[in-house]
Coordinates of C-alpha atoms and ligand atoms in Angstrom, one line a residue:
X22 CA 28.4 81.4 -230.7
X23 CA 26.8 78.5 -228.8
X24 CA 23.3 78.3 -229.0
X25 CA 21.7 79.7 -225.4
X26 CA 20.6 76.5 -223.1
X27 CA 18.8 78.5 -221.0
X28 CA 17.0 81.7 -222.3
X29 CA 13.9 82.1 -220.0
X30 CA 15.7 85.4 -218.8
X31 CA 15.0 86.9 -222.5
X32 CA 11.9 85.7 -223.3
X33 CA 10.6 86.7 -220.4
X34 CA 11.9 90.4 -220.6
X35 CA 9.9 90.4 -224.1
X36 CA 6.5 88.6 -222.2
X37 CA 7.0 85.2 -224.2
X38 CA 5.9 81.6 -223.1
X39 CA 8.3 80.5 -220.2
X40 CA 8.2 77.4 -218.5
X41 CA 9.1 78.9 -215.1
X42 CA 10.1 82.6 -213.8
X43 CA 13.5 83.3 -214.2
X44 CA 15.5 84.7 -211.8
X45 CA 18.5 87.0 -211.4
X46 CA 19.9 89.3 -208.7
X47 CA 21.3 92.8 -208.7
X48 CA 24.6 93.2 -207.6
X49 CA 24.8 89.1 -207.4
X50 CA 28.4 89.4 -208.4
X51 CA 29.8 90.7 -205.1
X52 CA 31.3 90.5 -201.3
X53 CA 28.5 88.3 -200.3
X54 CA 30.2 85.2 -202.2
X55 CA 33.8 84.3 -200.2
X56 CA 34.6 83.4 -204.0
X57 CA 34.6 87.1 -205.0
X58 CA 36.2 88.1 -202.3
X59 CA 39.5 86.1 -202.8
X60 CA 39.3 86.9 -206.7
X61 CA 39.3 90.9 -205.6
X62 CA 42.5 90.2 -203.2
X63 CA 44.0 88.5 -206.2
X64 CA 43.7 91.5 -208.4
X65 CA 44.7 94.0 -205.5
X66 CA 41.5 95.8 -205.6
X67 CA 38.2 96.6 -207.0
X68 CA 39.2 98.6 -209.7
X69 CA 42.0 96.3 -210.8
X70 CA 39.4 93.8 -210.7
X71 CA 37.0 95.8 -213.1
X72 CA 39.9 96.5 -215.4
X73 CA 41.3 92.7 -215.5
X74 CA 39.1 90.8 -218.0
X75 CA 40.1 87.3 -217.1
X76 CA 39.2 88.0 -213.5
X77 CA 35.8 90.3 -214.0
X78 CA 35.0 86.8 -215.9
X79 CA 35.5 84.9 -213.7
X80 CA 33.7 86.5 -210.5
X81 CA 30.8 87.5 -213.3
X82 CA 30.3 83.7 -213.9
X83 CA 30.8 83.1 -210.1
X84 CA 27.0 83.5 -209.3
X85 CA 25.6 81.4 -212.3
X86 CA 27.9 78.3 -210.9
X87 CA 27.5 79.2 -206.8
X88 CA 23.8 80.1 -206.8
X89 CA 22.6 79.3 -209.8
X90 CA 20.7 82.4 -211.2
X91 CA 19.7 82.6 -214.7
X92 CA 21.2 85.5 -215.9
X93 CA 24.8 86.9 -215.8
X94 CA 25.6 90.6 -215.0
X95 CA 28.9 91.9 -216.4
X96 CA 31.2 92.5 -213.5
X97 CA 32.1 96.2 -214.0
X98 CA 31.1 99.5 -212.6
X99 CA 28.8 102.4 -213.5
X100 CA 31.4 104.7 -212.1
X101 CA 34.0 103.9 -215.1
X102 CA 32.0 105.8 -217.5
X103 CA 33.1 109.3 -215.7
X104 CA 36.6 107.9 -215.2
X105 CA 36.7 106.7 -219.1
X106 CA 36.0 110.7 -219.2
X107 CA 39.4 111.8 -217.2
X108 CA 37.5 112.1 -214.1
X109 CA 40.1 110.3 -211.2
X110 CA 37.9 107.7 -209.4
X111 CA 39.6 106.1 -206.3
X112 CA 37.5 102.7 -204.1
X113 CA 39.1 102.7 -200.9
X114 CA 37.9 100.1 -198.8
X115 CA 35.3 101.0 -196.1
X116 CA 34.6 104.5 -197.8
X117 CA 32.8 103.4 -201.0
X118 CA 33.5 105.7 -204.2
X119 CA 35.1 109.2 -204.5
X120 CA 35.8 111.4 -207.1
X121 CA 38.5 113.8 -205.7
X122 CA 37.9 116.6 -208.0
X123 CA 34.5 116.9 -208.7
X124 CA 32.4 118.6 -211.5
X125 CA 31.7 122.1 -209.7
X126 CA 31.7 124.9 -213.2
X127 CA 30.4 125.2 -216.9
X128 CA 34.0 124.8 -217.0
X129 CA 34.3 121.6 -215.8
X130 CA 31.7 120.2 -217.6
X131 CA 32.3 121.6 -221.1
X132 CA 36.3 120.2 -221.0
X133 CA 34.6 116.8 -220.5
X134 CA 35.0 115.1 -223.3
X135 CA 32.5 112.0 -224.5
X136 CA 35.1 108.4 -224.5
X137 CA 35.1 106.4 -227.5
X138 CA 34.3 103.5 -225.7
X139 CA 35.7 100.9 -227.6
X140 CA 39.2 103.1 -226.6
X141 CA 38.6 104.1 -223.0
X142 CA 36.6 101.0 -222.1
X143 CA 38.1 98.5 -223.9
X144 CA 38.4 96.3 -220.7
X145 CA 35.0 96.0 -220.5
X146 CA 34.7 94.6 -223.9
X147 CA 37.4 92.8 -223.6
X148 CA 35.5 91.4 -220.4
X149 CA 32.2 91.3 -222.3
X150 CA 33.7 89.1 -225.4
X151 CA 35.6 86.4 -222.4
X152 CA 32.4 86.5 -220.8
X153 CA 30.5 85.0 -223.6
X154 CA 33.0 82.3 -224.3
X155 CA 33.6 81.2 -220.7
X156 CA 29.7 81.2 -220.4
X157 CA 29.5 78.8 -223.4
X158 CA 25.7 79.5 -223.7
X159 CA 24.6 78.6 -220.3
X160 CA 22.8 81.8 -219.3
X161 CA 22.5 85.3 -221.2
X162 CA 24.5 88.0 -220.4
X163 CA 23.3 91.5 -219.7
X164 CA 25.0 94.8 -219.8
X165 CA 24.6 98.2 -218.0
X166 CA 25.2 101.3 -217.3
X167 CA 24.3 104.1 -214.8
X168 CA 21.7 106.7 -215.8
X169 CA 23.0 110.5 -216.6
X170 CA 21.1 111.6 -214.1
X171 CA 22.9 108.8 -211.5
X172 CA 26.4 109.2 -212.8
X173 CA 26.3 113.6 -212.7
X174 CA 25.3 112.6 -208.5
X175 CA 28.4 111.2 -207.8
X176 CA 30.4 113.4 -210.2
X177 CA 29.2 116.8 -209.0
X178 CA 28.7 115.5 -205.4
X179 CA 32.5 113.9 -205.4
X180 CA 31.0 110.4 -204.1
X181 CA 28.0 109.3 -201.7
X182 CA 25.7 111.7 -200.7
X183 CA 23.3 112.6 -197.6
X184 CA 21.0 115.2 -199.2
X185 CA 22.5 115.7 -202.4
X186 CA 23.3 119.3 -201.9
X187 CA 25.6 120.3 -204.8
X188 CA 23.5 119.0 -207.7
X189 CA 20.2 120.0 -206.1
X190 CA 22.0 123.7 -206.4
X191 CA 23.6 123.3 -209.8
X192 CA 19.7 121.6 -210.9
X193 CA 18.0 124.9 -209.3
X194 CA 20.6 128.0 -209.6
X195 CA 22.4 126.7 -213.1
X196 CA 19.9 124.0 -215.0
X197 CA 21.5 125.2 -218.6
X198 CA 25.1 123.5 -217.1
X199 CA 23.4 120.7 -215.7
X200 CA 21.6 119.9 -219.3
X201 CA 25.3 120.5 -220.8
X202 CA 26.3 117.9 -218.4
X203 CA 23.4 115.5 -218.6
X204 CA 23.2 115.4 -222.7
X205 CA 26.8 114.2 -222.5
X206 CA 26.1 111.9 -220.7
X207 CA 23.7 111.0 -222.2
X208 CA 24.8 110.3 -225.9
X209 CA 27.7 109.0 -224.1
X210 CA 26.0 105.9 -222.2
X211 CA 24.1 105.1 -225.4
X212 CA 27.6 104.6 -227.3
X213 CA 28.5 102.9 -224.0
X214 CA 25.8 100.4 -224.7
X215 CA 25.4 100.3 -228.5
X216 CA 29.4 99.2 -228.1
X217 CA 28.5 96.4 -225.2
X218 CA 25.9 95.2 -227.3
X219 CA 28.2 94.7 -230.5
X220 CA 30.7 92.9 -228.4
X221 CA 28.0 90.6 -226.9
X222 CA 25.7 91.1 -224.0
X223 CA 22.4 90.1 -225.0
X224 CA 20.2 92.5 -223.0
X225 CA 20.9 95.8 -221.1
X226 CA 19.7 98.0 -217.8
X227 CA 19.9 101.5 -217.2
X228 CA 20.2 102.0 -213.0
X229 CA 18.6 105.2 -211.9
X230 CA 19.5 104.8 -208.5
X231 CA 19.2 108.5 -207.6
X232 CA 16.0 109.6 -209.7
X233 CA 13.9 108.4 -206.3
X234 CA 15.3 111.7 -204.8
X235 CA 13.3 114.2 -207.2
X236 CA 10.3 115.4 -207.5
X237 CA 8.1 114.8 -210.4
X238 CA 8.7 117.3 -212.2
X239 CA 12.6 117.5 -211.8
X240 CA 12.2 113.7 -212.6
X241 CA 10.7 113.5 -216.0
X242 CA 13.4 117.0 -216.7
X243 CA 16.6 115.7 -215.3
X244 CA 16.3 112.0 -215.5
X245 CA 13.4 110.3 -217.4
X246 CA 14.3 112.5 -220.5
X247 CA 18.0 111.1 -220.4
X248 CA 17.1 107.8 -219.9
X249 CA 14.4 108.2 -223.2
X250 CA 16.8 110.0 -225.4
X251 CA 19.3 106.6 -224.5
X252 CA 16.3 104.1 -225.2
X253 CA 15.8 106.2 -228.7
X254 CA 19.2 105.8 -229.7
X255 CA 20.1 101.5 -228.7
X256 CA 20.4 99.2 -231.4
X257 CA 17.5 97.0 -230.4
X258 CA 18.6 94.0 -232.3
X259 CA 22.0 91.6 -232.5
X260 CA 22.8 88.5 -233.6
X261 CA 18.8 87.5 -235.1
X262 CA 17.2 88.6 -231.1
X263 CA 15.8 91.3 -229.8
X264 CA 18.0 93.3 -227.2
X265 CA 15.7 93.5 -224.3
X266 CA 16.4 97.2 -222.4
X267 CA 15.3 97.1 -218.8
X268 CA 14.7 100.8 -216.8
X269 CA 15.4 100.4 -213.0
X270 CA 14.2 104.0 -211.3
X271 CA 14.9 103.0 -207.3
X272 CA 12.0 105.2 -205.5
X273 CA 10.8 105.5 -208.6
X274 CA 7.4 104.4 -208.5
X275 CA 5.4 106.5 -208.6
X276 CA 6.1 107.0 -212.3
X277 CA 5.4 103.4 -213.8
X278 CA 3.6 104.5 -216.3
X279 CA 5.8 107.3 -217.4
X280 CA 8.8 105.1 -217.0
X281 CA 6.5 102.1 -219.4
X282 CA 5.9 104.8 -222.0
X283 CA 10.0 105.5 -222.8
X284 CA 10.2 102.6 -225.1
X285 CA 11.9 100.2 -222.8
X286 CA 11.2 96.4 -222.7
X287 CA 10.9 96.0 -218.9
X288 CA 11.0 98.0 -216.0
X289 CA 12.5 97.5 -212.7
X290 CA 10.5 97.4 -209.2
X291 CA 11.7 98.5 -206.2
X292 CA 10.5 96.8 -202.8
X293 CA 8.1 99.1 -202.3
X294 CA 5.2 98.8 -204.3
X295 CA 3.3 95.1 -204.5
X296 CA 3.6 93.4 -207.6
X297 CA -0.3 92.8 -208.2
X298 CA -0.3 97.0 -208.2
X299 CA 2.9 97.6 -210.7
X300 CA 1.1 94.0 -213.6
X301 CA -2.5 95.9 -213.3
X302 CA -0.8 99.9 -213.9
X303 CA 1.5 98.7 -216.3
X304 CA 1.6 94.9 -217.0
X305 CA -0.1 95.1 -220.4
X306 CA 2.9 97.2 -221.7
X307 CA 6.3 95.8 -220.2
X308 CA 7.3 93.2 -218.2
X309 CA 8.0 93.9 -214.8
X310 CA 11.3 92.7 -213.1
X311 CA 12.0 92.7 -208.9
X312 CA 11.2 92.5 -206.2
X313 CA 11.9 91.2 -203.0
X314 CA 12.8 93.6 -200.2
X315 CA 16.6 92.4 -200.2
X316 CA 16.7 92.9 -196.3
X317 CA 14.3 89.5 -196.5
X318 CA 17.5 88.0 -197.1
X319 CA 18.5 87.9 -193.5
X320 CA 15.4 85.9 -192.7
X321 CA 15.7 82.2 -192.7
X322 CA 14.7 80.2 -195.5
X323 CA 12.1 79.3 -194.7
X324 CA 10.3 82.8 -194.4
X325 CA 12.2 84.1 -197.8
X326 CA 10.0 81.2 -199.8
X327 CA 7.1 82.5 -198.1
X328 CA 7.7 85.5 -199.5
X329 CA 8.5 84.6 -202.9
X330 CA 5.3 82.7 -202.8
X331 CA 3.6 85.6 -201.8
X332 CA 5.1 87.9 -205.0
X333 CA 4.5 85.0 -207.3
X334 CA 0.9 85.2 -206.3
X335 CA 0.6 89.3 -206.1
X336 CA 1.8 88.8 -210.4
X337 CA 0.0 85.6 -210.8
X338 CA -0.4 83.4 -213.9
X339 CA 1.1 84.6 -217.5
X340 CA 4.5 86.0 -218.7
X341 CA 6.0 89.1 -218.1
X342 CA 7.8 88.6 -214.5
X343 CA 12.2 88.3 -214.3
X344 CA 12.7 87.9 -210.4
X345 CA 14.9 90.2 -208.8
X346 CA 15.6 91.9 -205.7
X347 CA 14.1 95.5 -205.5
X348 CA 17.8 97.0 -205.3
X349 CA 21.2 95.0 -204.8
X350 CA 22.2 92.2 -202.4
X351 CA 24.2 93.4 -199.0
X352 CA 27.5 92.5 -198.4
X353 CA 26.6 90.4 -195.0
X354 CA 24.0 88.6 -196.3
X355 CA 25.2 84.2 -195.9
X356 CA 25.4 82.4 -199.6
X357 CA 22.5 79.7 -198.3
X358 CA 20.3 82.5 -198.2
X359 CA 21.2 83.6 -201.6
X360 CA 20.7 79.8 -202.7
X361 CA 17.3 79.6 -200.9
X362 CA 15.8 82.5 -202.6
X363 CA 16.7 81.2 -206.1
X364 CA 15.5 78.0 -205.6
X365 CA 12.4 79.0 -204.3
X366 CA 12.0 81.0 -207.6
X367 CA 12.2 78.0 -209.6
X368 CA 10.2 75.5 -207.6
X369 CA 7.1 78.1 -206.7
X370 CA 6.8 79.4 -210.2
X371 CA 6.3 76.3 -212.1
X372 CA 2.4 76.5 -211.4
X373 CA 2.1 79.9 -212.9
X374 CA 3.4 79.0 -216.5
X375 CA 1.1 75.9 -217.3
Ligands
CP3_403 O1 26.8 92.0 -209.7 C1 26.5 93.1 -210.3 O2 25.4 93.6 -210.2 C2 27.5 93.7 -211.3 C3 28.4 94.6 -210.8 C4 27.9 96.0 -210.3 C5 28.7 96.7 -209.4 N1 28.2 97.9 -209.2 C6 29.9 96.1 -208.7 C7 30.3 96.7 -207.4 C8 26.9 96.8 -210.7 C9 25.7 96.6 -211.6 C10 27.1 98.1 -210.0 C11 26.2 99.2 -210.2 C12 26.4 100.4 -209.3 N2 27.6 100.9 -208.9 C13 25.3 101.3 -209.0 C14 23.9 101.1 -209.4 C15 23.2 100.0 -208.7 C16 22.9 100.2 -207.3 O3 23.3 99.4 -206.5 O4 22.1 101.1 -207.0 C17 25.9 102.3 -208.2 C18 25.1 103.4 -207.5 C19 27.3 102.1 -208.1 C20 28.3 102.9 -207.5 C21 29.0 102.2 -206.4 N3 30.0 101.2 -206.7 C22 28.9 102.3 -205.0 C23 28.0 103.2 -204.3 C24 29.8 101.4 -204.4 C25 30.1 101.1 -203.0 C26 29.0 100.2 -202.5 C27 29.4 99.5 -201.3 O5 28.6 98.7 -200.9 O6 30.5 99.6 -200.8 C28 30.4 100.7 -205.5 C29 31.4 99.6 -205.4 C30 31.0 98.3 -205.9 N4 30.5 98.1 -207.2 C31 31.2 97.0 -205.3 C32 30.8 96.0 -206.3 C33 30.8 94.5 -206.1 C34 31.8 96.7 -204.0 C35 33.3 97.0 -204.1 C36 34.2 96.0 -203.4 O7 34.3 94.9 -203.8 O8 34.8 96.4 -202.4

């Protein structure tokens, strides 16, 4: 393997020297770049894209060359976990994802069986491996996966949700099934990301885009325990480097420190909280990663580099900072927007790493 030009994106995830902050975006690989667009009409779909190494490539690498972020994001889903476990998964266009026959009985969840993943996933290896080459050590290349607690959502709701009815009732009436469930998927993202990480990616983050919608209690029983039992089991090393993991609870906090205490390397900030707050609760533990409100996206440039100013002051000097969003790019935000916000990242920082 080439040796990594650019590496501020892991040594910052492990709070080493950096010379600037680096910067990345969630969901950068996506319908905001014309570029992906046309590669997704070329493969006839978004799950034909996911399952098409040479293409999930090339829109993966799209962002590093189009907006010029410092990390790469395999293109993939968190959704193919459940379908790698026989659940059908169908991404029509407009109605986001469904799972036609969702996990409803003890039945159901016990005749789920746990994919090998270098069987039922092999794509995204496959993917992961051409990644790596094409990126010829320009950028590091993370990996992900959704947390148990995300992934049983949209299994036992069958898609999207407004109040999250069904797995509020399984959680309350039947929490013995929904542990069944959870543990699976639990030991079955951690072989999901032990196997990414022998096939290449060089860090990897656990999205916990539904834990927001608990309470604390149900939090730490139904998701934060999940998402620990996978940071106990990762192999935290590859290649001679660390394998920075990076937990990313949207709404979620109000449990920082609980969420710092699981072992990870960095957690992930939502929009919501100001980054002065999140270094002084938990700075001295993890590094912190986010986070932009990605609405500021659809002000002009000029106003998005005052707010990156504005974050970059709120951490202030030292290590410890990845820039992000606080959750994923929209679809209609325009590419110079995109383009503005990075490079504000990397001219702004510089006087906080001398
Ligand atoms: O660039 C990247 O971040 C890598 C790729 C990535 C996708 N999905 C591609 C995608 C990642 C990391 C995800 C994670 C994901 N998927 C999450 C967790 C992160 C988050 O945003 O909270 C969730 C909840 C999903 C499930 C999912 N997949 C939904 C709800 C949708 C529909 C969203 C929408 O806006 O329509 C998807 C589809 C999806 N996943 C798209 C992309 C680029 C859009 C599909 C398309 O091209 O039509």
């Amino acid at each position: 393997m080439p040796e990594l030009k650019n590496d501020l994106f892991l040594r910052a995830c492990l709070r080493q020297d950096v010379e600037r902050t680096p910067v990345w975006m969630m969901r950068q690989a996506g319908r905001y770049l014309p570029e992906y667009r046309a590669t997704r009409q070329r493969a006839g779909g978004f799950l034909n894209l996911c399952k098409t190494p040479e293409l999930a490539c090339e829109v993966s690498i799209q962002p590093v060359e189009l907006v010029g972020v410092d990390a790469t994001i395999m293109f993939s889903d968190i959704l193919v976990v459940p379908e790698a476990m026989g659940m059908e998964l169908t991404f029509d266009t407009g109605e986001g994802p469904k799972f036609p026959q969702p996990i409803r009985t003890r039945a159901d969840v016990e005749r789920l069986p746990v994919p090998d993943p270098e069987d039922g996933l092999g794509y995204v290896m496959a993917a992961i491996r051409l990644i790596r080459k094409e990126l010829a050590g320009r950028v590091p290349l993370i990996g992900f996966t959704g947390s148990p607690w995300t992934l049983a959502t949209y299994m036992i709701e069958g898609g999207g949700s407004k109040n999250y009815s069904k797995i509020k009732a399984m959680a309350f009436n039947e929490p013995e099934t929904l542990h069944l469930l959870l543990h699976k998927l639990a030991d079955a993202v951690a072989a999901y990301l032990n196997a990414q990480i022998a096939n290449g990616v060089q860090a990897v983050q656990i999205f916990d885009t539904w834990g927001g919608i608990l309470t604390t209690r149900d939090y730490r029983e139904f998701s934060l325990q999940y998402m620990q039992r996978i940071v106990e089991q990762l192999t935290r090393e590859h290649d001679g480097r660390r394998v920075p993991v990076i937990l990313y609870t949207k709404g979620g906090m109000g449990w920082l420190e609980e969420i710092a205490a699981t072992g990870c390397d960095v957690v992930g900030l939502d929009w919501t909280i100001d980054m002065d707050v999140a270094r002084r609760r938990i700075g001295d533990k993890v590094a912190l990663q986010g986070n932009m409100d990605p609405t500021m996206l659809y002000a002009n440039p000029d106003r998005i580099r005052a707010e990156v100013k504005d974050i970059l002051a709120r951490f202030g000097h030292g290590n410890g900072h990845v820039f992000n969003l606080g959750h994923g790019i929209t679809p209609d935000v325009p590419v110079e927007h995109a383009k503005a916000f990075i490079q504000s990242v990397k001219e702004e920082s510089v006087a906080y790493h001398s």
